Amino acid sequence: MRVLVKGGTIVTAADTYVADVLVVDEKVQAIGQNLQAEAERVIDAKGKYVLPGAIDVHTHLDMPFGGTVSADDFLTGTRAAAMGGTTAVVDFAIQSKGKSLRDAFDTWQEKARGKACVDYGLHVAITDLPDPVLAEMPELVEAGVSSFKLFLAYKGSLMVDDATFFKALRKARESGALISFHGENGDVIDVLVKQMVAAGQVTPRYHALSRPPEAEAEATARAIALAEMAEAPIYVVHLSAALALDKVAAARDRGLPVYAETCPQYLLKSIEDYDEPEFGGAKYVCSPPLRDKANWPRLWSGLNTGHLQTVATDHCPFNFKGQKDMGRDNFAAIPNGVPGIETRLYLMYTAGVLGGKIGLNKMVDLIATTPAKLFGLYPDKGTVAVGADADLVVFDPAVEHTITASALHQNVDYTPYEGFKAKGAVAAVLSRGKVVAEGGKFVGQVGAGKYIVRKRFSA
Ligand code: URP
Ligand code: ZN
Ligand code: ZN
């Protein structure tokens, strides 16, 4: 099948220029001015941007968490991703304590089987690391899992101690993998949560107050120190606080291979959202929590200066009715996570690019190119280039729309961005050469998304 995307403005992390893109089967075969090529399908992209498909390296699909299961599975989640211009996700396969890493990998492959609508990779989240499990890490890297996550928070469930963290770092370094981590001090948070609940301080705002930015800064600094001792690279997921960013910036300024991600919720939502009436604050309960607005300019500036390299979503959706409301009488029982797999491009374009916070090439870099490089997907994915996968987004900057949960494809009954006036809309999305979204409809094939054997980490 040949598809010609005609006359669009191609935007990569480095360049912006008008050209045609010829797609043959799954790949970009040619890019040039006025390409004279036969094609079964011509997409008129005049006046529109042609972007590389966005990559979301932080999603939680079909994940058991907080006494329930995240509301999007691989079908609904990756279909929503496609509708929002994301053509690859890297989801977290969570190791059950006492089980192997291979078991986590197989369990998540089973969840994805026949369901993925765009390509997907897997990280494995390590929760328990006896020697036989440690020895499995290189095998997993061989199977395309070139990154692992460890949690320094969620005491009593996912949290690991420093010895586990350090061993994982050393093994990852030997195996060509990148360790990522959830940076919050779980012991301190556990004390604060218990104290607040005992004092009857149980509304959603106390979720944020029990997880102070200092707890994030401390865990971030500790993880960086452990990585330095292990001589290993490290990646901070969902960084929310300027205090933690300071730790990353100081390490990077010393030349350490420290990388960090933030998410739209930390750039656009704040601690004030926890006061939404009628328990509405529960919609924003995620960890780390939303912070004071004073953090926003620091995070945008971190994206611009390069101390923060990626914007992922941490898509972990729970319905307001039936899931978030499990914690109506106690914030500690609200499942942690917010939806966002479908809205990232709109938010980053409108608030980021049109809001004057980042350039268009920078946006592409943050949501596609650098995630692809750090997580072993580049150059097949993450850019528009001859020989790359034809994962493309035709983005119409002229269309305006208001984000509302009922118009989104995420399988969740709210969006944190309800009422957000977005400029620009996804006109068409190609996933490995096939049109999967067009005119606001999903036209792809359920199950056509392939598992990506990701390459080893290289700095
Ligand atoms: O609140 C969040 N972020 N939920 C998902 C799990 C995690 O910590 O990434
Ligand atoms: Zn986390
Ligand atoms: Zn997460």
JSON list of C-alpha atoms in Angstrom, two decimals, residues 8 18 26 58 70 86 92 101 122 146 169-170 215 224 280 296 311 316 327 341 347-348 352 363 370 403 439 459:
[
{"chain": "A", "resi": 8, "resn": "GLY", "atom": "CA", "xyz": [2.29, 19.38, 4.66]},
{"chain": "A", "resi": 18, "resn": "VAL", "atom": "CA", "xyz": [7.19, 21.90, 3.49]},
{"chain": "A", "resi": 26, "resn": "GLU", "atom": "CA", "xyz": [5.09, 0.32, 6.74]},
{"chain": "A", "resi": 58, "resn": "HIS", "atom": "CA", "xyz": [4.60, 6.13, 30.76]},
{"chain": "A", "resi": 70, "resn": "SER", "atom": "CA", "xyz": [-7.06, 1.05, 35.81]},
{"chain": "A", "resi": 86, "resn": "THR", "atom": "CA", "xyz": [0.23, 8.86, 19.95]},
{"chain": "A", "resi": 92, "resn": "PHE", "atom": "CA", "xyz": [4.57, -0.86, 32.87]},
{"chain": "A", "resi": 101, "resn": "LEU", "atom": "CA", "xyz": [10.09, -10.67, 36.01]},
{"chain": "A", "resi": 122, "resn": "LEU", "atom": "CA", "xyz": [6.99, -2.86, 27.99]},
{"chain": "A", "resi": 146, "resn": "SER", "atom": "CA", "xyz": [15.50, -2.14, 28.01]},
{"chain": "A", "resi": 169, "resn": "LEU", "atom": "CA", "xyz": [21.07, -0.20, 39.02]},
{"chain": "A", "resi": 170, "resn": "ARG", "atom": "CA", "xyz": [24.26, -2.27, 38.83]},
{"chain": "A", "resi": 215, "resn": "ALA", "atom": "CA", "xyz": [9.74, 14.03, 50.07]},
{"chain": "A", "resi": 224, "resn": "ILE", "atom": "CA", "xyz": [20.70, 9.97, 41.88]},
{"chain": "A", "resi": 280, "resn": "GLY", "atom": "CA", "xyz": [-14.20, 16.58, 42.81]},
{"chain": "A", "resi": 296, "resn": "TRP", "atom": "CA", "xyz": [4.80, 25.59, 36.73]},
{"chain": "A", "resi": 311, "resn": "VAL", "atom": "CA", "xyz": [6.78, 14.79, 28.60]},
{"chain": "A", "resi": 316, "resn": "CYS", "atom": "CA", "xyz": [-3.50, 5.71, 34.98]},
{"chain": "A", "resi": 327, "resn": "GLY", "atom": "CA", "xyz": [-11.92, 7.12, 49.07]},
{"chain": "A", "resi": 341, "resn": "ILE", "atom": "CA", "xyz": [-3.17, 9.32, 27.02]},
{"chain": "A", "resi": 347, "resn": "LEU", "atom": "CA", "xyz": [-2.23, 20.39, 25.78]},
{"chain": "A", "resi": 348, "resn": "MET", "atom": "CA", "xyz": [1.40, 20.69, 24.77]},
{"chain": "A", "resi": 352, "resn": "GLY", "atom": "CA", "xyz": [3.12, 24.97, 25.42]},
{"chain": "A", "resi": 363, "resn": "MET", "atom": "CA", "xyz": [7.44, 19.92, 21.53]},
{"chain": "A", "resi": 370, "resn": "THR", "atom": "CA", "xyz": [13.88, 12.05, 22.96]},
{"chain": "A", "resi": 403, "resn": "ILE", "atom": "CA", "xyz": [-11.73, 19.16, 25.57]},
{"chain": "A", "resi": 439, "resn": "GLY", "atom": "CA", "xyz": [-11.86, 12.88, 10.87]},
{"chain": "A", "resi": 459, "resn": "ALA", "atom": "CA", "xyz": [23.57, 7.44, 26.34]}
]
